[in-house]
Amino acid sequence: MDVNAAVAAAAAIAGVLTGVIAMLAFRWSERDQKRPTRTSLHTDPVLPPGVDTVLSVLRSSAVVLDEVDTVVKASSAAYALGLVRGGKLAIEPMLGMARDTRRDGEIRQVELDLPRRGTGRGEALAVSARVAPLGSRLVLLLVEDLTEARRIEAVRRDFVANVSHELKTPVGALSLLSEAVMDASDDPEAVQRFAGRMQIEATRLTNLVQELIDLSRVQNDDPLEDAEPVRVDELVAEAIDRCRHQAGTKQITMAAGGTADLHVWGNRGQLAAALGNLVENAVNYSPARTRVGIAARRISATGGDMIELAVTDQGIGITDKDKERIFERFYRVDPARSRATGGTGLGLAIVKHVVASHGGEVTVWSAEGQGSTFTLRLPEAGVARDRASQHPDPDLEDEAGTTESSPYEPLPAPEVLP
């Protein structure tokens, strides 16, 4: 009896111990589950409410880092710029900024030049990086791409420098010539000679100022606001009349031909200026007793028919090196010859902007000693508006124009105008 009682007591004690151990194990397991693990800290962080939505609409590249520098959230633009690789921030200066901001809570900003990904060239990507704390654990990095803004600023800076230089030349010449006139006041022949030179420089200065105004206007105005159907025959006749005196002085034959009764849609004044600049260049850079031709035709193209205007000369031609730059502002193939003819180096830049704003393009074929052919391609009236609205801003493109690898296909024999 005593033995049975002892066995029962031992069994009761064992059951109590088992229950206590089970309870302790359960509580230990529950506590362990509630404790944050290293993996949960790294892979499952929580962004403050609304932050994810805000980051998705920002134009800047955005990266959110946790307390061990792991990327919690990164925009697609951040990956495109190469800021994030393998779940880590790949730019060491930005990583250092993030650590400093996490330590003291101060907002930091810096501009950096980063190497471009996937290019063998030494081009740099200019960015502005700003780091700020995001709650108690996270750090937010915003990166703005400044490369295009810097390029545009460099173009504007060079433009201002070139304008200053070009204006200084005729102004300085006028100042010197006026002094020479005063010193030669008792010599009528010298006064007449210096006065003639002053008229030349004054004309050059007037042309330069006018072309600067024209360039500013075609860059800033929308030519399709006051657009109208424009007869190509009238544009050609106006361009020929504009250069008839210069051509007659050099005994250059002016000819026009091609398809008649074509129309383009656009600003008549700007289109006339663009074609007139091409014809004037052809006359200025052609030797005496040669021929300048203007031909028009309709060609088929994706999205609608195009009107093609080609201006061909038998001049000195353009080298391959110069063809890459002739559409830049103030660039001259032959500076000495341009100054002799009063050229400003803005004519082809105006042509490029006018054609681009009308939804077309300008191309050039040339060979040294054989002449040049500049070709304008403009949408025919009726499809021009749609094309122009889809064309990119010419200021954001390369300054160079387009070159063709083969000569312009001959058009029908031109008719010599009287």
PDB file of C-alpha atoms in Angstrom, residues 151 324 327-328 352 393-401:
ATOM      1  CA  ARG A 151      25.286  71.355 -70.932  1.00  0.00           C
ATOM      2  CA  GLU A 324      30.030  68.234 -88.411  1.00  0.00           C
ATOM      3  CA  PHE A 327      25.218  74.363 -87.984  1.00  0.00           C
ATOM      4  CA  GLU A 328      26.858  75.658 -84.797  1.00  0.00           C
ATOM      5  CA  LYS A 352      18.366  74.525 -88.371  1.00  0.00           C
ATOM      6  CA  ASP A 393      13.407  70.852 -78.918  1.00  0.00           C
ATOM      7  CA  PRO A 394      16.371  71.694 -81.202  1.00  0.00           C
ATOM      8  CA  ASP A 395      18.153  73.379 -78.279  1.00  0.00           C
ATOM      9  CA  LEU A 396      18.402  70.049 -76.512  1.00  0.00           C
ATOM     10  CA  GLU A 397      19.925  68.326 -79.514  1.00  0.00           C
ATOM     11  CA  ASP A 398      23.486  68.299 -80.719  1.00  0.00           C
ATOM     12  CA  GLU A 399      24.586  71.605 -82.212  1.00  0.00           C
ATOM     13  CA  ALA A 400      25.696  69.811 -85.351  1.00  0.00           C
ATOM     14  CA  GLY A 401      23.270  69.309 -88.217  1.00  0.00           C
TER      15      GLY A 401
END
